[in-house]
mmCIF file of N, CA and C in Angstrom:
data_model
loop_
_atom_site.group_PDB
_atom_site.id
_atom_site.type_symbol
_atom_site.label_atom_id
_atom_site.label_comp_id
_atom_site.label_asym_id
_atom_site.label_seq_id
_atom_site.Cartn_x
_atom_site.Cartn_y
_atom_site.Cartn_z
ATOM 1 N N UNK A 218 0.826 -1.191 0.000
ATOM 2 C CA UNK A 218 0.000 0.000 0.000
ATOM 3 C C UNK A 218 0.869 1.252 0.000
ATOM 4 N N UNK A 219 1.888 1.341 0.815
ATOM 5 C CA UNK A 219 2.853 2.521 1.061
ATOM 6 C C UNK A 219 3.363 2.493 -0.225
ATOM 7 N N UNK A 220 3.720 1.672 -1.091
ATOM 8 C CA UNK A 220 4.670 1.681 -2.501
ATOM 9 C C UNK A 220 3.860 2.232 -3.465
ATOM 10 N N UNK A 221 2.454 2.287 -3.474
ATOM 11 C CA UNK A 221 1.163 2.532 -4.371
ATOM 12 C C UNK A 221 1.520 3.648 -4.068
ATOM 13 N N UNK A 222 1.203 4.621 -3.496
ATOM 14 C CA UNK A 222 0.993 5.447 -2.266
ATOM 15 C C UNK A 222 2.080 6.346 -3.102
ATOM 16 N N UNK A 223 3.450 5.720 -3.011
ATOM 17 C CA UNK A 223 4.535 6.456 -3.606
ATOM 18 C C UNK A 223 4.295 6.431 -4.595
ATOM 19 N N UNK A 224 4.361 5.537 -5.555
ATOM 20 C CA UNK A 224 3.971 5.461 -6.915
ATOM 21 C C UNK A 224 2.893 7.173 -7.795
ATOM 22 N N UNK A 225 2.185 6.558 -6.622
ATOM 23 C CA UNK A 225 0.783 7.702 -7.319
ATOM 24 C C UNK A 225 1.471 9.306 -7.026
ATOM 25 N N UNK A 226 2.119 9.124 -6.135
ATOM 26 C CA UNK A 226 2.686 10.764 -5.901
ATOM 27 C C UNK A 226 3.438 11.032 -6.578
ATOM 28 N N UNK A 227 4.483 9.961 -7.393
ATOM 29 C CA UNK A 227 5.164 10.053 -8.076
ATOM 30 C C UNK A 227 4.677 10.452 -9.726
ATOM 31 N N UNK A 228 3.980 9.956 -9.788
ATOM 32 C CA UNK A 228 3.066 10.093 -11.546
ATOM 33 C C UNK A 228 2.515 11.356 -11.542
ATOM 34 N N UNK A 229 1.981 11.365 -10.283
ATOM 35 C CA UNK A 229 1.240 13.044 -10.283
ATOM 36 C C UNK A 229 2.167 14.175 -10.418
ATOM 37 N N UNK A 230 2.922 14.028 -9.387
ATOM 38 C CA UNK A 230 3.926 15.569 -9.576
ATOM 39 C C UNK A 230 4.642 15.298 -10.983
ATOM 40 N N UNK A 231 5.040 14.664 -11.542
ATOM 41 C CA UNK A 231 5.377 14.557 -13.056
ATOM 42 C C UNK A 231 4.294 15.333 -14.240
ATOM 43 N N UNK A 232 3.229 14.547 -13.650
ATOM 44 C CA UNK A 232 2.156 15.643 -14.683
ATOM 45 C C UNK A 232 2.398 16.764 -13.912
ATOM 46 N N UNK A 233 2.162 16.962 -12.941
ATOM 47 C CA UNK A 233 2.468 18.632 -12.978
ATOM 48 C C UNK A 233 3.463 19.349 -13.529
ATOM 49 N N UNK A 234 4.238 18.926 -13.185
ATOM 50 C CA UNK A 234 5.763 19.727 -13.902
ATOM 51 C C UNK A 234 5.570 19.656 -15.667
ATOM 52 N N UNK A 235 5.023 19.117 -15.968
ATOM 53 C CA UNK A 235 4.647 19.281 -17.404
ATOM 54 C C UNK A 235 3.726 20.445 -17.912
ATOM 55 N N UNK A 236 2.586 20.515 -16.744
ATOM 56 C CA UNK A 236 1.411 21.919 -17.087
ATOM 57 C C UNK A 236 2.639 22.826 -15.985
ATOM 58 N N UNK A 237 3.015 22.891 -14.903
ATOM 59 C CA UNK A 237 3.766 24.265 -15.012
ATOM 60 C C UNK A 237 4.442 25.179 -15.984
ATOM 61 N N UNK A 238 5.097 24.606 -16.825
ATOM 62 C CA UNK A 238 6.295 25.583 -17.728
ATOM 63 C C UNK A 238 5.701 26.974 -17.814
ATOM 64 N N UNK A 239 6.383 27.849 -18.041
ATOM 65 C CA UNK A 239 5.527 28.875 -18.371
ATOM 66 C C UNK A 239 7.098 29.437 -19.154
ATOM 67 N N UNK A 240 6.562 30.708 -19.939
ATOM 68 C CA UNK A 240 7.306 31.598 -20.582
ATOM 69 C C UNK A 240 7.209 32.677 -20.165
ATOM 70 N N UNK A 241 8.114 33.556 -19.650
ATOM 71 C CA UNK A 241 8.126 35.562 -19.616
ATOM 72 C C UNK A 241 8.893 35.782 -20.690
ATOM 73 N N UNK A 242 8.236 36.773 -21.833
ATOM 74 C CA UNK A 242 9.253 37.121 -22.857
ATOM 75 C C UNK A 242 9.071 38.850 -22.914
ATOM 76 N N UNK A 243 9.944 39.215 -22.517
ATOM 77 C CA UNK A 243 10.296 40.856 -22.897
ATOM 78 C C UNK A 243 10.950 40.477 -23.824
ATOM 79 N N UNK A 244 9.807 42.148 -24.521
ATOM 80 C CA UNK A 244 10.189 42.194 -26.004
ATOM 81 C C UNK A 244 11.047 43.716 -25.989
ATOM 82 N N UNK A 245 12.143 44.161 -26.359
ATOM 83 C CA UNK A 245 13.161 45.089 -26.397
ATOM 84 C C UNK A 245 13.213 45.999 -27.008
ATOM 85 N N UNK A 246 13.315 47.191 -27.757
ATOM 86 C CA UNK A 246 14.254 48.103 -28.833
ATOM 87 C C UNK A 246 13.113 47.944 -29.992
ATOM 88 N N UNK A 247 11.814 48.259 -29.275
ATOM 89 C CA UNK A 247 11.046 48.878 -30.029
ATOM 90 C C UNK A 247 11.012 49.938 -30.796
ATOM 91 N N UNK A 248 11.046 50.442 -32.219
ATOM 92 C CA UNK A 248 11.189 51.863 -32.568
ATOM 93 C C UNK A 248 10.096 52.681 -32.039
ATOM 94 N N UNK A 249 8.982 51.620 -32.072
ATOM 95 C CA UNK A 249 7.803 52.751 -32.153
ATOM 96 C C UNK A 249 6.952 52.199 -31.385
ATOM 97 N N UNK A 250 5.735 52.661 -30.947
ATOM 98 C CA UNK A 250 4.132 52.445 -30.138
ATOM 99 C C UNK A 250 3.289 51.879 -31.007
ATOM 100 N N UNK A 251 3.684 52.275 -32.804
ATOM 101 C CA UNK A 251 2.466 51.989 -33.748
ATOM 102 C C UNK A 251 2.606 50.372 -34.247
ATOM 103 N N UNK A 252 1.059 50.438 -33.904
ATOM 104 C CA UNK A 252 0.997 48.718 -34.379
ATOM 105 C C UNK A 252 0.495 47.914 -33.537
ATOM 106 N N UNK A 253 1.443 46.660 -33.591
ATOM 107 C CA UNK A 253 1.097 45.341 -32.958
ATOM 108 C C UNK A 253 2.454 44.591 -33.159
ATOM 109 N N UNK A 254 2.331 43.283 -31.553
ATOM 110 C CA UNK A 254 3.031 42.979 -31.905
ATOM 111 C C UNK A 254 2.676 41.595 -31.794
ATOM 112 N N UNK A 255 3.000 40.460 -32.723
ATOM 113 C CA UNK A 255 3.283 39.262 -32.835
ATOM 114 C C UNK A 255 3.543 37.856 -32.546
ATOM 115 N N UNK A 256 3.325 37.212 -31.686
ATOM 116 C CA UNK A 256 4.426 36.010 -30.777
ATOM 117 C C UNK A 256 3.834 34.709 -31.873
ATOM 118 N N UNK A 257 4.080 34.306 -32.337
ATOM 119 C CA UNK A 257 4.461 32.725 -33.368
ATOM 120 C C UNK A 257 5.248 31.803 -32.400
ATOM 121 N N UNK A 258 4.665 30.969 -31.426
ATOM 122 C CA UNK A 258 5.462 29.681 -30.882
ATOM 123 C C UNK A 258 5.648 28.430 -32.011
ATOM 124 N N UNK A 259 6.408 28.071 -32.007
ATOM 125 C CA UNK A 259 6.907 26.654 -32.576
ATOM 126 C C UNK A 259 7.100 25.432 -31.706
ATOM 127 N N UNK A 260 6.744 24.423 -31.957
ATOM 128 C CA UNK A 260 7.349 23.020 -31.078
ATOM 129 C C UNK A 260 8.683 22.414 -32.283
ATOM 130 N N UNK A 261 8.561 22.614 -33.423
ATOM 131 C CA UNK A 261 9.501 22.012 -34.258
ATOM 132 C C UNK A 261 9.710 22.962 -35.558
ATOM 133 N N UNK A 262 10.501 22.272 -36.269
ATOM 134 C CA UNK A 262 11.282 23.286 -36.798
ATOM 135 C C UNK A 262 10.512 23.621 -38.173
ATOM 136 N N UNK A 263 9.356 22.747 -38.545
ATOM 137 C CA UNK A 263 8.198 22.776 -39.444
ATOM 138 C C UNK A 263 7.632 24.024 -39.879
ATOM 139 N N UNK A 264 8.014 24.725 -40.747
ATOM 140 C CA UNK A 264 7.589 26.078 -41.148
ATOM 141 C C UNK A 264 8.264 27.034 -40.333
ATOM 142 N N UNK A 265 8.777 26.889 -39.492
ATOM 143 C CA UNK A 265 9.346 28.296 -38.462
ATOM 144 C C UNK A 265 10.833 28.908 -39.552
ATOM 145 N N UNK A 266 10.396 30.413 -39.455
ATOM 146 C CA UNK A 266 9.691 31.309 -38.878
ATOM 147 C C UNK A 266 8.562 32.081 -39.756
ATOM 148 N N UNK A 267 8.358 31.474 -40.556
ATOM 149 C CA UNK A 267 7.184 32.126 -41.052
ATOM 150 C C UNK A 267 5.943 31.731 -41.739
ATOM 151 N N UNK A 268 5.714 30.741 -41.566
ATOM 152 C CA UNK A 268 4.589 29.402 -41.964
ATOM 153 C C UNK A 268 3.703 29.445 -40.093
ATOM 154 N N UNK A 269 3.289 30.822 -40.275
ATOM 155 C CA UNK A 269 2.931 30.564 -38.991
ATOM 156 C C UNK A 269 1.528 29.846 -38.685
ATOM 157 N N UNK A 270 0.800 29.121 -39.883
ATOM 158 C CA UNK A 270 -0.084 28.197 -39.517
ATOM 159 C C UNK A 270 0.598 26.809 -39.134
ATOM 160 N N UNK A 271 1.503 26.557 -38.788
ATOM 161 C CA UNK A 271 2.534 25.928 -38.196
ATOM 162 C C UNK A 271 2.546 25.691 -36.476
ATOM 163 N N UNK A 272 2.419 27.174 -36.174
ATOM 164 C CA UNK A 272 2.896 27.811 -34.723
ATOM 165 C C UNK A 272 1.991 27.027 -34.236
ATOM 166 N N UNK A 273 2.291 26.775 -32.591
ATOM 167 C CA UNK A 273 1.111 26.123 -31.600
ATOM 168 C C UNK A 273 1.085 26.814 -30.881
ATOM 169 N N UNK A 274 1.209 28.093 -31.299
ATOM 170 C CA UNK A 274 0.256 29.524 -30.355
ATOM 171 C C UNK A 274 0.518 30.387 -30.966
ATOM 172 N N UNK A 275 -0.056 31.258 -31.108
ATOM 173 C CA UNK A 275 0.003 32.874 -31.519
ATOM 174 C C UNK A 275 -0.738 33.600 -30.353
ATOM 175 N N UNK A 276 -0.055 34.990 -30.418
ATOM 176 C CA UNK A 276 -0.471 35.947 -29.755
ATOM 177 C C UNK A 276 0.096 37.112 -30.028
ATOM 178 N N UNK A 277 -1.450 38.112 -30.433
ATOM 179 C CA UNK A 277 -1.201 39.519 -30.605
ATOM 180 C C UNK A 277 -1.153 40.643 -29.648
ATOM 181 N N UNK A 278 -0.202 41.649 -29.162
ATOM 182 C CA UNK A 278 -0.372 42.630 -28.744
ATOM 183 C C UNK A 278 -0.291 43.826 -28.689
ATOM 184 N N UNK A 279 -1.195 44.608 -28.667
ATOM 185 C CA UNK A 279 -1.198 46.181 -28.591
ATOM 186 C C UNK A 279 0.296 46.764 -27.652
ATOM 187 N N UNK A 280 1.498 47.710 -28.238
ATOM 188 C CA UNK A 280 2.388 47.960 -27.343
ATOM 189 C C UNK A 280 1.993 48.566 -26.631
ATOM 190 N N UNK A 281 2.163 48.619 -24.879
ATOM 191 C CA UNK A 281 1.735 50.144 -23.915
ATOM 192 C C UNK A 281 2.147 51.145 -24.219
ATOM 193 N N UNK A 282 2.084 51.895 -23.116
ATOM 194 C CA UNK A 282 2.582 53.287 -23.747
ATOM 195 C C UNK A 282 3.622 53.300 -23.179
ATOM 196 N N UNK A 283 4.177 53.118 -22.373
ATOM 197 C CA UNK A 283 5.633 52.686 -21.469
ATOM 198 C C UNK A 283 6.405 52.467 -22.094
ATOM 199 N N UNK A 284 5.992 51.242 -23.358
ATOM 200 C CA UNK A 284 6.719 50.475 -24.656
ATOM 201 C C UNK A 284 7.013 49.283 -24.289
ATOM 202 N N UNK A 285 7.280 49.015 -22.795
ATOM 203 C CA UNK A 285 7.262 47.633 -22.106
ATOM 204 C C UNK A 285 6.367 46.524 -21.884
ATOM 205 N N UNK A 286 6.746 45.743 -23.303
ATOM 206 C CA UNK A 286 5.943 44.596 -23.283
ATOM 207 C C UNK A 286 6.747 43.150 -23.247
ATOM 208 N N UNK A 287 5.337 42.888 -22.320
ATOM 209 C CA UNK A 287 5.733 41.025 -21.706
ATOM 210 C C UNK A 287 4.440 40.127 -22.606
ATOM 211 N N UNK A 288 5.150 39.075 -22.927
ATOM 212 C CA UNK A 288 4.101 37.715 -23.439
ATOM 213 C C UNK A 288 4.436 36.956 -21.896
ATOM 214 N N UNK A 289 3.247 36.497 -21.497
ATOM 215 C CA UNK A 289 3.287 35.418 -21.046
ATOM 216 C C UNK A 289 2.669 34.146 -21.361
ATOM 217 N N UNK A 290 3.234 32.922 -21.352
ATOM 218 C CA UNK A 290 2.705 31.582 -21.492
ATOM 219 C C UNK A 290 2.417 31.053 -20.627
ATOM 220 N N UNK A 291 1.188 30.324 -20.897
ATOM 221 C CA UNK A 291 1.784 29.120 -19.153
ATOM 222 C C UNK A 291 0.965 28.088 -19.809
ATOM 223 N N UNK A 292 1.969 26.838 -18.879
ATOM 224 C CA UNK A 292 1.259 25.777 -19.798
ATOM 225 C C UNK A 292 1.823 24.347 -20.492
ATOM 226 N N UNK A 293 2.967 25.168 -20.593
ATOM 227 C CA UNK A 293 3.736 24.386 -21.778
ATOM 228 C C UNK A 293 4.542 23.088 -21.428
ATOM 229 N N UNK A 294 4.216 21.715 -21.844
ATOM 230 C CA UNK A 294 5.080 20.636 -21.756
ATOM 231 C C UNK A 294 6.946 20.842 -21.662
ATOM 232 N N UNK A 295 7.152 19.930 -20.811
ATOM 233 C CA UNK A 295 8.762 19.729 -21.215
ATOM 234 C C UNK A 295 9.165 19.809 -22.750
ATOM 235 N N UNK A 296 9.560 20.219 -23.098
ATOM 236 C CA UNK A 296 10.403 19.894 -24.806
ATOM 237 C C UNK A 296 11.184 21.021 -25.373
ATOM 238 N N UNK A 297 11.200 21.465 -26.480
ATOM 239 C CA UNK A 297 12.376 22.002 -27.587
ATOM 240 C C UNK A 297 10.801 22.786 -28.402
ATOM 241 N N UNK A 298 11.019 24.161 -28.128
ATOM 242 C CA UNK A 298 10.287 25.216 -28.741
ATOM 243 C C UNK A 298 11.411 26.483 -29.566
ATOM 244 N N UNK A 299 10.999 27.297 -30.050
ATOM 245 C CA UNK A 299 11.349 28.379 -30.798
ATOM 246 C C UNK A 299 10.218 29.247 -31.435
ATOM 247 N N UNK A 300 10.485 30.834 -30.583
ATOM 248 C CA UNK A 300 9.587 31.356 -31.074
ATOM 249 C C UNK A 300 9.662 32.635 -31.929
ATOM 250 N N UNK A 301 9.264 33.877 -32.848
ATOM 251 C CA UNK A 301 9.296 34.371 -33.919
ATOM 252 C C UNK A 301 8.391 35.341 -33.305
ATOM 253 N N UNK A 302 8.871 36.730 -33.244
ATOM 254 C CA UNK A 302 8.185 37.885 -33.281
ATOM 255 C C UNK A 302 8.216 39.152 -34.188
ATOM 256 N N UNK A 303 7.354 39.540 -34.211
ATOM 257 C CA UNK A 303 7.040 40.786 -35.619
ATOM 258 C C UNK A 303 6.696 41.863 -34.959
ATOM 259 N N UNK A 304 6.972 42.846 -34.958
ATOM 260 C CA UNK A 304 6.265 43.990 -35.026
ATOM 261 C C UNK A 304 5.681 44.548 -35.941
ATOM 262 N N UNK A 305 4.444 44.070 -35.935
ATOM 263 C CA UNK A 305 3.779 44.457 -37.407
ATOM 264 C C UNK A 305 2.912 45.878 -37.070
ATOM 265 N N UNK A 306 3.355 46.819 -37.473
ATOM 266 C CA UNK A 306 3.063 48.297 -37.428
ATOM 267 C C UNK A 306 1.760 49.192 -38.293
ATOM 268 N N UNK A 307 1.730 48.206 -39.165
ATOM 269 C CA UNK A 307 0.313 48.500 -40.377
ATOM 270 C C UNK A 307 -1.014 47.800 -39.832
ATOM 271 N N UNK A 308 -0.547 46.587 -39.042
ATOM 272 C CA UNK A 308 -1.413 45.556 -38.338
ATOM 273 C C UNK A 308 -2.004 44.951 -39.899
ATOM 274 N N UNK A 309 -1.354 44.258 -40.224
ATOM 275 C CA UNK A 309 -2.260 43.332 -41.371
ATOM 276 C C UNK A 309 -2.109 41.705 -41.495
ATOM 277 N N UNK A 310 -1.299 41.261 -39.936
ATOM 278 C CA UNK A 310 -0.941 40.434 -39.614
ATOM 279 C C UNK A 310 0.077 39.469 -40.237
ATOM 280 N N UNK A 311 0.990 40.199 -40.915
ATOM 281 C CA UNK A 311 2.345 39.311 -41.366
ATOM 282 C C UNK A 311 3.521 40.368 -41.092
ATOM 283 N N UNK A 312 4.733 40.205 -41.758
ATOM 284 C CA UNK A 312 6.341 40.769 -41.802
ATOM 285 C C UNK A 312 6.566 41.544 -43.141
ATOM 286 N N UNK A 313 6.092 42.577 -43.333
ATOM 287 C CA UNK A 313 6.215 42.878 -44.959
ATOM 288 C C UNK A 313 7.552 42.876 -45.172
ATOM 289 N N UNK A 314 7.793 42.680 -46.487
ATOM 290 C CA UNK A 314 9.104 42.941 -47.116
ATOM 291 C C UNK A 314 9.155 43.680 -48.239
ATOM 292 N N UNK A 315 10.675 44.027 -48.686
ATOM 293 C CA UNK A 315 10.569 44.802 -49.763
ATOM 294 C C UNK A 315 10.773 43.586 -51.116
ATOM 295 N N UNK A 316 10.824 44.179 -52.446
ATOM 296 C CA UNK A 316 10.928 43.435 -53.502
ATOM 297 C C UNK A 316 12.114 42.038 -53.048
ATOM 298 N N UNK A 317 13.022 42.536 -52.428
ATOM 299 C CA UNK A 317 14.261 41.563 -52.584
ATOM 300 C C UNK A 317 13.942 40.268 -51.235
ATOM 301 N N UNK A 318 13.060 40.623 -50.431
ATOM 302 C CA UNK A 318 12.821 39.568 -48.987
ATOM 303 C C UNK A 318 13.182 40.507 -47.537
ATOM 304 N N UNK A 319 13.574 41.859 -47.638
ATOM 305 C CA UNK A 319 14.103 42.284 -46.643
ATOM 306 C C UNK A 319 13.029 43.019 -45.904
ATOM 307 N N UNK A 320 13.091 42.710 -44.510
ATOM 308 C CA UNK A 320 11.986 42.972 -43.957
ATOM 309 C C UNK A 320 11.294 44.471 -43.319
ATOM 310 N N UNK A 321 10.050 44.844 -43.846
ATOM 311 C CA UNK A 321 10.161 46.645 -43.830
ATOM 312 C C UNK A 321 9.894 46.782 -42.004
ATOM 313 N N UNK A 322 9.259 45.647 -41.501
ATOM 314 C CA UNK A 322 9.139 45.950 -39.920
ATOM 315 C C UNK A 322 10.155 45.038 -39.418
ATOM 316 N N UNK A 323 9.755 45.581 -37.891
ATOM 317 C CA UNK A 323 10.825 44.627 -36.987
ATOM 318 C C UNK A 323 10.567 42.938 -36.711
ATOM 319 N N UNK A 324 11.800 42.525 -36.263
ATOM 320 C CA UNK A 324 11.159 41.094 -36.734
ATOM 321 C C UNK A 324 12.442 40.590 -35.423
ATOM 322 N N UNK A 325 12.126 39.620 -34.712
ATOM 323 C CA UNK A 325 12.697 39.332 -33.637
ATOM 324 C C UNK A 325 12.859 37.521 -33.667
ATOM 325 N N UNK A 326 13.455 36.823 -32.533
ATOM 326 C CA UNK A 326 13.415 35.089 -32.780
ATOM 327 C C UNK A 326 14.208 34.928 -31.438
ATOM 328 N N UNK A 327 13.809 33.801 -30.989
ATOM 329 C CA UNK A 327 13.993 33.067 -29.760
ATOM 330 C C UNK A 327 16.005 32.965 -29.691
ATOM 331 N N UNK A 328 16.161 33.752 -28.707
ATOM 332 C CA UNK A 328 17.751 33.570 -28.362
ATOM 333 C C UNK A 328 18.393 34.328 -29.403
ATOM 334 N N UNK A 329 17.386 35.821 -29.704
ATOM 335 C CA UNK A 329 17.986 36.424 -30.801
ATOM 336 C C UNK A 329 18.834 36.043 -31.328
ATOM 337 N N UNK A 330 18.197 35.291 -32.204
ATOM 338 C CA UNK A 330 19.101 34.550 -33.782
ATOM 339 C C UNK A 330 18.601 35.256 -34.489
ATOM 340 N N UNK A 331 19.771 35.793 -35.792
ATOM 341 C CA UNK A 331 19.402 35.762 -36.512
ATOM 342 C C UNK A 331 19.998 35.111 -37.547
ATOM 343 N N UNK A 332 19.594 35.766 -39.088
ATOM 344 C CA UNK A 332 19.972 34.895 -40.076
ATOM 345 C C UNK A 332 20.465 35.923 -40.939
ATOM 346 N N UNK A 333 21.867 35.190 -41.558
ATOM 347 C CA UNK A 333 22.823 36.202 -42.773
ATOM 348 C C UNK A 333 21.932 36.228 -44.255
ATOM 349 N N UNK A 334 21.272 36.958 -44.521
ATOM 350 C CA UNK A 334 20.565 37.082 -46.377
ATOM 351 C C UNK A 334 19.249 36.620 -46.102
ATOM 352 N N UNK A 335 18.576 36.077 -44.664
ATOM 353 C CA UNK A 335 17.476 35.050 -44.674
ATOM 354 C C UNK A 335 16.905 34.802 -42.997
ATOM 355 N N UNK A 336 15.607 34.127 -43.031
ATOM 356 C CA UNK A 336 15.531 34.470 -41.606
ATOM 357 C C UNK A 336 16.118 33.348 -40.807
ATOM 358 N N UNK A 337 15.893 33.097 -39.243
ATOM 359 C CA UNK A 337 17.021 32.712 -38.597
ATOM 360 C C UNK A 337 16.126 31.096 -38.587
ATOM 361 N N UNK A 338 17.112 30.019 -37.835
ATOM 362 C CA UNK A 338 16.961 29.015 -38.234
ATOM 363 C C UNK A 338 16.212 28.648 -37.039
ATOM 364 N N UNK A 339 15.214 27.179 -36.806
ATOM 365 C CA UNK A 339 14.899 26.717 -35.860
ATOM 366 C C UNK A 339 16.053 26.415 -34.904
ATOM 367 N N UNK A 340 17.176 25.792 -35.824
ATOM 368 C CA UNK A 340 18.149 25.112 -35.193
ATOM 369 C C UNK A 340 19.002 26.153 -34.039
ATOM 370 N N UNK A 341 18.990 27.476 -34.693
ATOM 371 C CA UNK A 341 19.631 28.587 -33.997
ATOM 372 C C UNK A 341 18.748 29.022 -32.775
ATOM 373 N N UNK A 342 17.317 29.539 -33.073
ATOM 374 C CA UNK A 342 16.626 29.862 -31.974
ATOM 375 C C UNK A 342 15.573 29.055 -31.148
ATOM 376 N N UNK A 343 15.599 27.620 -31.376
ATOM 377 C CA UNK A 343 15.353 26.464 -30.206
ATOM 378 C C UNK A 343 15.918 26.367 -28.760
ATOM 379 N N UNK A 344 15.169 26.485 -27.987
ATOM 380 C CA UNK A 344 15.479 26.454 -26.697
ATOM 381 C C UNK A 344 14.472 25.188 -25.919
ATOM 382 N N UNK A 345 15.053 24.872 -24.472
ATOM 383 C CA UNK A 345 14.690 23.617 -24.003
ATOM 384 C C UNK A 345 13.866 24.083 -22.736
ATOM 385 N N UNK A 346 12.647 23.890 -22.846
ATOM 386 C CA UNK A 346 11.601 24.212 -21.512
ATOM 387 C C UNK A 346 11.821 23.152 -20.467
ATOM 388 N N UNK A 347 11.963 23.301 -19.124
ATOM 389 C CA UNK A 347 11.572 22.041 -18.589
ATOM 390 C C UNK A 347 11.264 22.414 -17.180
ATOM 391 N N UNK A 348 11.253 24.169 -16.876
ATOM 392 C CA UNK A 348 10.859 25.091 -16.185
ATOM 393 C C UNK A 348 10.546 26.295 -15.998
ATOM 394 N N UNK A 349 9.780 26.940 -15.299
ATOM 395 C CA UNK A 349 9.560 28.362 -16.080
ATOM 396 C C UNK A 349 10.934 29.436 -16.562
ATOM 397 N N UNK A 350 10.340 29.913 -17.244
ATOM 398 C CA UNK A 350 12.121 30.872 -18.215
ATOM 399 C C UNK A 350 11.240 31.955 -18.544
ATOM 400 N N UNK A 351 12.579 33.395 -18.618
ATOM 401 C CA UNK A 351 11.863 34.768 -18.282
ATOM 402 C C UNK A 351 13.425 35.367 -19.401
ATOM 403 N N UNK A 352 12.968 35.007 -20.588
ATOM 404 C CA UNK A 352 13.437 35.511 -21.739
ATOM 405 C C UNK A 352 13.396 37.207 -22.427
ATOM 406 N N UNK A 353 14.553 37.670 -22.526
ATOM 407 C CA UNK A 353 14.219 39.230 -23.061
ATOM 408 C C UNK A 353 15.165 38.876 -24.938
ATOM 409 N N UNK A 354 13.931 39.379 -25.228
ATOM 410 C CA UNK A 354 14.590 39.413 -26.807
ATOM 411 C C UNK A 354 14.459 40.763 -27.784
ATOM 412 N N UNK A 355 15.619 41.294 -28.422
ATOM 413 C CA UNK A 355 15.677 42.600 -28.998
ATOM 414 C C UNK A 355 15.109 42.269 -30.173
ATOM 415 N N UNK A 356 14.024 43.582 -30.409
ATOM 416 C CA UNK A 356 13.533 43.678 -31.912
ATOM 417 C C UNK A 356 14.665 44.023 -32.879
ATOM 418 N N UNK A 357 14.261 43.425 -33.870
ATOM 419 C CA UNK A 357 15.591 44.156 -35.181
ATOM 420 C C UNK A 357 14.786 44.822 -36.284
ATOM 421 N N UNK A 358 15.322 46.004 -36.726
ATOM 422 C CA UNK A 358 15.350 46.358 -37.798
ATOM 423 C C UNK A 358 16.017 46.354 -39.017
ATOM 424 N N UNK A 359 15.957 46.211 -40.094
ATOM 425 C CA UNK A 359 16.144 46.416 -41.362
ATOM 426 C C UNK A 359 17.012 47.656 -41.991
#
């Protein structure tokens, strides 16, 4: 009975630690107030960063007026995520670019990666959840 006993306490706090994870992400070096901004989560490297019917979350937000903005998650399983932010300033919900691919708003990625001619890789901005994490990532411009 005592070994059950352990057992079951044991299985349980495991699921928990799986629904704890959570994410804090400050977002940085905003130019501006105008707009919106973006969060595209990834679990794999499948379309990221811009196939964001891909993502297994999105979330839009209005910047404050402070300019200090936080995403929070909560929720999230143990594993290997990477996530992709925009400041999309027109609000039409994508990253415009100019004729050549270069991007006219700000455009940000997990462990600020970026990418030389192209955007940055899963492989570069994948990171490993397996407790809550309080991430600050700088917007980039063009």
């Amino acid at each position: 009975m005592k070994m059950i006993l352990i057992l079951l306490v044991f299985l349980f706090s495991n699921q928990l630690s799986d629904q704890d994870n959570s994410l804090e992400i400050h977002v940085i070096d905003l130019k501006n107030r105008t707009g919106q901004v973006i969060l595209d989560v990834f679990d794999s490297e499948l379309g990221f960063p811009m196939k964001t019917e891909n993502a297994i979350f999105r979330r839009k937000m209005s910047i404050p007026q402070d300019g200090k903005l936080v995403f929070y998650i909560h929720g999230l399983k143990d594993g290997e995520y990477a996530f992709a932010l925009i400041h999309d300033e027109n609000e039409n919900d994508k990253l415009d670019q100019n004729f050549i691919g270069i991007p006219k708003e700000g455009a940000g990625a997990s462990n600020n990666a970026t990418g030389f001619m192209r955007p940055p890789s899963y492989k570069d901005s994948k990171f490993i959840v397996t407790k809550p994490l309080k991430l600050t990532i700088k917007m980039l411009y063009f």
